[in-house]
Amino acid sequence: YQLTPKEKIEQGLVYKDQGNQFFKQGQLRRAVKKYKAAIQLYKSDYGFSDEEKKQAKEVDLPCHLNYAACALKMGETKTARE
């Protein structure tokens, strides 16, 4: 079963929120896993409407930035730049 675009957006928000909670608790590795999971959902926007693409981008960009912040805090500057 593949998630619909709407389900991907909703699940991405859940992963982002979970990642944010882990980040606040200082659990950076767990936060990274959640941010990466959200990012993976949006690797392909095939089947997304224009509005869904916009919504996905609003979740995807903060996940990339938060992932980079985690990498910097963990001393992984090369990963942060990617």
PDB file of C-alpha atoms in Angstrom:
ATOM      1  CA  TYR A   1       0.000   0.000   0.000  1.00  0.00           C
ATOM      2  CA  GLN A   2       1.351   3.389  -0.966  1.00  0.00           C
ATOM      3  CA  LEU A   3       0.405   6.543   0.849  1.00  0.00           C
ATOM      4  CA  THR A   4      -1.651   9.122  -0.982  1.00  0.00           C
ATOM      5  CA  PRO A   5      -0.149  12.613  -1.317  1.00  0.00           C
ATOM      6  CA  LYS A   6      -2.445  13.830   1.482  1.00  0.00           C
ATOM      7  CA  GLU A   7      -1.321  10.975   3.741  1.00  0.00           C
ATOM      8  CA  LYS A   8       2.333  11.722   2.950  1.00  0.00           C
ATOM      9  CA  ILE A   9       1.845  15.356   3.963  1.00  0.00           C
ATOM     10  CA  GLU A  10       0.090  14.361   7.193  1.00  0.00           C
ATOM     11  CA  GLN A  11       2.714  11.749   8.055  1.00  0.00           C
ATOM     12  CA  GLY A  12       5.495  14.206   7.239  1.00  0.00           C
ATOM     13  CA  LEU A  13       4.019  16.655   9.735  1.00  0.00           C
ATOM     14  CA  VAL A  14       3.946  13.931  12.383  1.00  0.00           C
ATOM     15  CA  TYR A  15       7.607  13.060  11.748  1.00  0.00           C
ATOM     16  CA  LYS A  16       8.589  16.744  11.802  1.00  0.00           C
ATOM     17  CA  ASP A  17       6.787  17.334  15.096  1.00  0.00           C
ATOM     18  CA  GLN A  18       8.354  14.226  16.619  1.00  0.00           C
ATOM     19  CA  GLY A  19      11.770  15.359  15.408  1.00  0.00           C
ATOM     20  CA  ASN A  20      11.209  18.772  16.965  1.00  0.00           C
ATOM     21  CA  GLN A  21      10.359  17.173  20.318  1.00  0.00           C
ATOM     22  CA  PHE A  22      13.484  15.008  20.227  1.00  0.00           C
ATOM     23  CA  PHE A  23      15.565  18.054  19.276  1.00  0.00           C
ATOM     24  CA  LYS A  24      14.215  20.023  22.249  1.00  0.00           C
ATOM     25  CA  GLN A  25      15.054  17.089  24.516  1.00  0.00           C
ATOM     26  CA  GLY A  26      18.594  16.943  23.151  1.00  0.00           C
ATOM     27  CA  GLN A  27      18.010  13.553  21.537  1.00  0.00           C
ATOM     28  CA  LEU A  28      19.635  14.589  18.284  1.00  0.00           C
ATOM     29  CA  ARG A  29      20.089  11.167  16.703  1.00  0.00           C
ATOM     30  CA  ARG A  30      16.403  10.370  17.215  1.00  0.00           C
ATOM     31  CA  ALA A  31      15.482  13.786  15.816  1.00  0.00           C
ATOM     32  CA  VAL A  32      17.612  13.124  12.726  1.00  0.00           C
ATOM     33  CA  LYS A  33      15.798   9.839  12.104  1.00  0.00           C
ATOM     34  CA  LYS A  34      12.424  11.593  12.173  1.00  0.00           C
ATOM     35  CA  TYR A  35      13.556  14.444   9.920  1.00  0.00           C
ATOM     36  CA  LYS A  36      15.055  11.958   7.441  1.00  0.00           C
ATOM     37  CA  ALA A  37      11.814   9.947   7.450  1.00  0.00           C
ATOM     38  CA  ALA A  38       9.845  13.094   6.587  1.00  0.00           C
ATOM     39  CA  ILE A  39      12.298  14.059   3.855  1.00  0.00           C
ATOM     40  CA  GLN A  40      12.032  10.574   2.314  1.00  0.00           C
ATOM     41  CA  LEU A  41       8.263  10.977   1.980  1.00  0.00           C
ATOM     42  CA  TYR A  42       8.750  13.891  -0.378  1.00  0.00           C
ATOM     43  CA  LYS A  43      11.512  12.472  -2.577  1.00  0.00           C
ATOM     44  CA  SER A  44       8.933  12.109  -5.313  1.00  0.00           C
ATOM     45  CA  ASP A  45       5.983  14.434  -5.683  1.00  0.00           C
ATOM     46  CA  TYR A  46       4.434  12.329  -8.441  1.00  0.00           C
ATOM     47  CA  GLY A  47       0.671  12.524  -8.154  1.00  0.00           C
ATOM     48  CA  PHE A  48       0.727  15.636  -5.988  1.00  0.00           C
ATOM     49  CA  SER A  49      -1.528  18.518  -6.961  1.00  0.00           C
ATOM     50  CA  ASP A  50       0.016  21.993  -7.071  1.00  0.00           C
ATOM     51  CA  GLU A  51      -1.478  22.734  -3.641  1.00  0.00           C
ATOM     52  CA  GLU A  52      -0.152  19.457  -2.227  1.00  0.00           C
ATOM     53  CA  LYS A  53       3.321  20.241  -3.629  1.00  0.00           C
ATOM     54  CA  LYS A  54       3.197  23.585  -1.831  1.00  0.00           C
ATOM     55  CA  GLN A  55       2.107  21.937   1.431  1.00  0.00           C
ATOM     56  CA  ALA A  56       4.816  19.281   1.122  1.00  0.00           C
ATOM     57  CA  LYS A  57       7.461  21.951   0.561  1.00  0.00           C
ATOM     58  CA  GLU A  58       6.291  23.736   3.731  1.00  0.00           C
ATOM     59  CA  VAL A  59       7.127  20.570   5.679  1.00  0.00           C
ATOM     60  CA  ASP A  60      10.166  19.449   3.675  1.00  0.00           C
ATOM     61  CA  LEU A  61      12.204  22.650   3.929  1.00  0.00           C
ATOM     62  CA  PRO A  62      12.077  22.912   7.745  1.00  0.00           C
ATOM     63  CA  CYS A  63      12.989  19.217   7.978  1.00  0.00           C
ATOM     64  CA  HIS A  64      16.094  19.798   5.842  1.00  0.00           C
ATOM     65  CA  LEU A  65      17.061  22.828   7.942  1.00  0.00           C
ATOM     66  CA  ASN A  66      16.430  21.021  11.228  1.00  0.00           C
ATOM     67  CA  TYR A  67      18.394  18.019   9.993  1.00  0.00           C
ATOM     68  CA  ALA A  68      21.307  20.341   9.235  1.00  0.00           C
ATOM     69  CA  ALA A  69      21.013  21.950  12.685  1.00  0.00           C
ATOM     70  CA  CYS A  70      21.219  18.515  14.294  1.00  0.00           C
ATOM     71  CA  ALA A  71      24.250  17.623  12.209  1.00  0.00           C
ATOM     72  CA  LEU A  72      26.003  20.842  13.252  1.00  0.00           C
ATOM     73  CA  LYS A  73      25.247  20.225  16.932  1.00  0.00           C
ATOM     74  CA  MET A  74      26.681  16.719  16.574  1.00  0.00           C
ATOM     75  CA  GLY A  75      29.816  18.119  14.927  1.00  0.00           C
ATOM     76  CA  GLU A  76      29.025  16.675  11.513  1.00  0.00           C
ATOM     77  CA  THR A  77      29.667  19.777   9.433  1.00  0.00           C
ATOM     78  CA  LYS A  78      30.035  17.880   6.158  1.00  0.00           C
ATOM     79  CA  THR A  79      26.601  16.294   6.612  1.00  0.00           C
ATOM     80  CA  ALA A  80      25.095  19.673   7.503  1.00  0.00           C
ATOM     81  CA  ARG A  81      26.292  21.188   4.219  1.00  0.00           C
ATOM     82  CA  GLU A  82      24.717  18.411   2.171  1.00  0.00           C
TER      83      GLU A  82
END
